[in-house]
PDB file of C-alpha atoms in Angstrom:
ATOM      1  CA  MET A  14      58.308 104.598  97.126  1.00 81.00           C
ATOM      2  CA  THR A  15      61.932 103.556  96.683  1.00 91.00           C
ATOM      3  CA  VAL A  16      64.084 105.603  94.345  1.00 90.00           C
ATOM      4  CA  THR A  17      67.221 104.150  92.797  1.00 94.00           C
ATOM      5  CA  MET A  18      70.521 106.002  92.613  1.00 93.00           C
ATOM      6  CA  ASN A  19      70.249 106.024  88.815  1.00 94.00           C
ATOM      7  CA  GLU A  20      66.896 107.791  89.081  1.00 93.00           C
ATOM      8  CA  VAL A  21      68.397 110.361  91.447  1.00 91.00           C
ATOM      9  CA  LEU A  22      71.308 110.988  89.100  1.00 92.00           C
ATOM     10  CA  GLU A  23      68.956 111.317  86.151  1.00 94.00           C
ATOM     11  CA  PHE A  24      66.845 113.816  88.109  1.00 92.00           C
ATOM     12  CA  ILE A  25      69.936 115.870  88.975  1.00 93.00           C
ATOM     13  CA  GLY A  26      70.970 115.866  85.311  1.00 93.00           C
ATOM     14  CA  GLN A  27      67.616 117.414  84.401  1.00 95.00           C
ATOM     15  CA  LEU A  28      67.771 120.326  86.845  1.00 93.00           C
ATOM     16  CA  PRO A  29      67.277 123.511  84.819  1.00 92.00           C
ATOM     17  CA  ASP A  30      69.715 125.973  86.430  1.00 93.00           C
ATOM     18  CA  ALA A  31      72.406 126.699  88.999  1.00 92.00           C
ATOM     19  CA  ILE A  32      69.858 127.852  91.590  1.00 94.00           C
ATOM     20  CA  GLN A  33      68.179 124.452  91.634  1.00 94.00           C
ATOM     21  CA  ILE A  34      71.527 122.668  91.818  1.00 92.00           C
ATOM     22  CA  SER A  35      72.579 124.952  94.705  1.00 93.00           C
ATOM     23  CA  LYS A  36      69.411 124.015  96.599  1.00 93.00           C
ATOM     24  CA  LEU A  37      70.255 120.354  96.053  1.00 92.00           C
ATOM     25  CA  GLN A  38      73.815 120.938  97.327  1.00 93.00           C
ATOM     26  CA  GLU A  39      72.498 122.663 100.460  1.00 92.00           C
ATOM     27  CA  ALA A  40      70.109 119.787 101.149  1.00 91.00           C
ATOM     28  CA  SER A  41      72.929 117.279 100.630  1.00 88.00           C
ATOM     29  CA  ALA A  42      75.198 119.180 103.025  1.00 85.00           C
ATOM     30  CA  ARG A  43      72.457 119.235 105.696  1.00 87.00           C
ATOM     31  CA  ARG A  44      71.965 115.484 105.320  1.00 87.00           C
ATOM     32  CA  LEU A  45      75.715 114.797 105.515  1.00 80.00           C
ATOM     33  CA  ARG A  46      75.941 116.836 108.742  1.00 76.00           C
ATOM     34  CA  ALA A  47      73.027 114.864 110.206  1.00 79.00           C
ATOM     35  CA  ILE A  48      74.619 111.526 109.234  1.00 78.00           C
ATOM     36  CA  ASP A  49      77.943 112.617 110.740  1.00 71.00           C
ATOM     37  CA  LYS A  50      76.211 113.716 113.943  1.00 73.00           C
ATOM     38  CA  GLU A  51      74.370 110.380 114.230  1.00 74.00           C
ATOM     39  CA  ALA A  52      77.572 108.412 113.616  1.00 67.00           C
ATOM     40  CA  SER A  53      79.500 110.239 116.323  1.00 69.00           C
ATOM     41  CA  ALA A  54      76.718 110.494 118.910  1.00 72.00           C
ATOM     42  CA  GLY A  55      78.256 107.730 121.016  1.00 75.00           C
ATOM     43  CA  LEU A  56      81.627 109.461 121.228  1.00 83.00           C
ATOM     44  CA  VAL A  57      81.096 111.066 124.609  1.00 88.00           C
ATOM     45  CA  ALA A  58      83.691 112.054 127.180  1.00 91.00           C
ATOM     46  CA  GLY A  59      85.323 109.004 128.717  1.00 93.00           C
ATOM     47  CA  ARG A  60      84.968 106.721 125.677  1.00 94.00           C
ATOM     48  CA  ARG A  61      88.047 105.072 124.186  1.00 96.00           C
ATOM     49  CA  ALA A  62      88.735 105.844 120.529  1.00 96.00           C
ATOM     50  CA  ARG A  63      91.304 105.493 117.764  1.00 97.00           C
ATOM     51  CA  ILE A  64      92.275 108.349 115.456  1.00 97.00           C
ATOM     52  CA  ASN A  65      91.360 107.177 111.960  1.00 96.00           C
ATOM     53  CA  ASP A  66      93.114 107.638 108.625  1.00 96.00           C
ATOM     54  CA  SER A  67      91.206 110.776 107.648  1.00 94.00           C
ATOM     55  CA  LEU A  68      93.074 113.008 110.122  1.00 94.00           C
ATOM     56  CA  ARG A  69      95.943 115.276 109.211  1.00 90.00           C
ATOM     57  CA  PRO A  70      98.691 115.312 110.390  1.00 88.00           C
ATOM     58  CA  ALA A  71      99.305 111.693 109.523  1.00 92.00           C
ATOM     59  CA  LEU A  72     101.567 111.083 112.513  1.00 95.00           C
ATOM     60  CA  LEU A  73      98.467 111.044 114.779  1.00 97.00           C
ATOM     61  CA  ARG A  74      96.683 108.371 112.742  1.00 97.00           C
ATOM     62  CA  GLY A  75      96.175 105.093 114.572  1.00 97.00           C
ATOM     63  CA  LEU A  76      96.891 106.518 118.018  1.00 98.00           C
ATOM     64  CA  THR A  77      94.440 105.609 120.772  1.00 98.00           C
ATOM     65  CA  GLY A  78      93.164 107.351 123.851  1.00 98.00           C
ATOM     66  CA  THR A  79      90.178 108.765 125.661  1.00 97.00           C
ATOM     67  CA  VAL A  80      87.657 111.245 124.292  1.00 96.00           C
ATOM     68  CA  GLN A  81      87.503 114.383 126.431  1.00 96.00           C
ATOM     69  CA  GLU A  82      84.932 117.194 126.347  1.00 94.00           C
ATOM     70  CA  ARG A  83      83.379 118.191 123.019  1.00 90.00           C
ATOM     71  CA  ASN A  84      83.348 121.742 121.757  1.00 90.00           C
ATOM     72  CA  ARG A  85      80.243 123.946 121.661  1.00 86.00           C
ATOM     73  CA  THR A  86      79.100 122.597 118.290  1.00 82.00           C
ATOM     74  CA  GLY A  87      80.032 118.992 119.119  1.00 83.00           C
ATOM     75  CA  SER A  88      82.196 118.734 116.019  1.00 86.00           C
ATOM     76  CA  ARG A  89      85.552 118.427 117.839  1.00 92.00           C
ATOM     77  CA  ALA A  90      86.687 116.756 121.037  1.00 94.00           C
ATOM     78  CA  GLY A  91      89.690 116.960 123.294  1.00 96.00           C
ATOM     79  CA  PHE A  92      91.753 113.770 123.135  1.00 97.00           C
ATOM     80  CA  LEU A  93      93.988 112.249 125.806  1.00 98.00           C
ATOM     81  CA  LEU A  94      96.397 109.666 124.426  1.00 98.00           C
ATOM     82  CA  ASP A  95      96.873 106.442 126.358  1.00 98.00           C
ATOM     83  CA  GLU A  96     100.344 105.522 127.645  1.00 98.00           C
ATOM     84  CA  GLU A  97     101.353 103.439 124.617  1.00 98.00           C
ATOM     85  CA  SER A  98     100.245 106.074 122.093  1.00 98.00           C
ATOM     86  CA  THR A  99     102.001 108.783 124.121  1.00 97.00           C
ATOM     87  CA  ARG A 100     105.210 106.748 123.930  1.00 96.00           C
ATOM     88  CA  ILE A 101     104.762 106.183 120.179  1.00 96.00           C
ATOM     89  CA  LEU A 102     104.170 109.880 119.453  1.00 96.00           C
ATOM     90  CA  ARG A 103     107.132 110.936 121.624  1.00 94.00           C
ATOM     91  CA  ARG A 104     109.447 108.656 119.584  1.00 92.00           C
ATOM     92  CA  ASP A 105     107.879 109.137 116.122  1.00 94.00           C
ATOM     93  CA  PRO A 106     110.540 110.506 113.722  1.00 91.00           C
ATOM     94  CA  ARG A 107     107.801 112.456 111.900  1.00 91.00           C
ATOM     95  CA  ASN A 108     107.313 114.557 115.071  1.00 90.00           C
ATOM     96  CA  GLY A 109     109.830 117.143 113.875  1.00 84.00           C
ATOM     97  CA  GLU A 110     113.567 117.588 114.186  1.00 79.00           C
ATOM     98  CA  PRO A 111     115.381 116.465 117.334  1.00 74.00           C
ATOM     99  CA  GLY A 112     115.120 119.295 119.828  1.00 75.00           C
ATOM    100  CA  ARG A 113     112.238 120.872 117.857  1.00 84.00           C
ATOM    101  CA  PRO A 114     109.321 118.417 117.913  1.00 88.00           C
ATOM    102  CA  LYS A 115     105.859 119.451 116.829  1.00 91.00           C
ATOM    103  CA  TYR A 116     104.445 117.843 119.980  1.00 93.00           C
ATOM    104  CA  ARG A 117     106.714 118.326 123.006  1.00 92.00           C
ATOM    105  CA  ILE A 118     106.098 115.430 125.358  1.00 94.00           C
ATOM    106  CA  PRO A 119     108.253 115.367 128.493  1.00 94.00           C
ATOM    107  CA  GLU A 120     109.754 111.978 129.345  1.00 94.00           C
ATOM    108  CA  ASP A 121     107.803 111.788 132.607  1.00 97.00           C
ATOM    109  CA  THR A 122     104.430 112.382 130.876  1.00 97.00           C
ATOM    110  CA  LYS A 123     102.477 109.126 130.763  1.00 97.00           C
ATOM    111  CA  ARG A 124      99.342 110.378 128.973  1.00 98.00           C
ATOM    112  CA  PHE A 125      99.513 113.302 126.552  1.00 98.00           C
ATOM    113  CA  ARG A 126      96.568 115.512 125.664  1.00 97.00           C
ATOM    114  CA  ILE A 127      96.603 116.566 121.997  1.00 96.00           C
ATOM    115  CA  PRO A 128      96.843 120.379 122.137  1.00 93.00           C
ATOM    116  CA  GLY A 129      94.693 122.808 120.209  1.00 89.00           C
ATOM    117  CA  SER A 130      90.981 122.880 119.555  1.00 90.00           C
ATOM    118  CA  GLY A 131      90.576 119.103 119.623  1.00 92.00           C
ATOM    119  CA  ILE A 132      90.246 116.320 117.098  1.00 95.00           C
ATOM    120  CA  PRO A 133      87.311 116.359 114.632  1.00 93.00           C
ATOM    121  CA  VAL A 134      84.906 113.692 115.909  1.00 91.00           C
ATOM    122  CA  SER A 135      84.610 112.403 112.345  1.00 89.00           C
ATOM    123  CA  CYS A 136      88.278 111.389 112.674  1.00 94.00           C
ATOM    124  CA  LEU A 137      87.664 109.272 115.788  1.00 94.00           C
ATOM    125  CA  ASP A 138      86.507 105.660 115.755  1.00 93.00           C
ATOM    126  CA  GLU A 139      85.119 104.309 119.006  1.00 92.00           C
ATOM    127  CA  ILE A 140      86.945 101.311 120.447  1.00 93.00           C
ATOM    128  CA  GLU A 141      84.604  98.734 121.907  1.00 83.00           C
ATOM    129  CA  ASP A 142      85.492  97.601 125.408  1.00 69.00           C
ATOM    130  CA  ASP A 143      86.703  94.006 125.586  1.00 56.00           C
TER     131      ASP A 143
END
């Protein structure tokens, strides 16, 4: 049996109380987590990826590198920028005031690992090898 989106929306509109709507929200959240997990399953350590437009801070968007280890829940991953993206981030004027950058990248560093707890895997798009 196929259900249309209009039928789903009509069903939701007929729910009698907040408890029923809360149950629907919980089920939706579980499904979204499962979809996100399926979409990022291929992002394992060693894969090349690009940081997509959903990440904040914006100055990291579009940078490329290699996925590192994932955290315990698999929701975040360490990220090692490639040489070109390291150069771009080092020179990006949005990286703070001169002498006080948000990301301190020494001139002799060829590949920079984004510090902190990692990048959300939902903000990484796998780059297919050529």
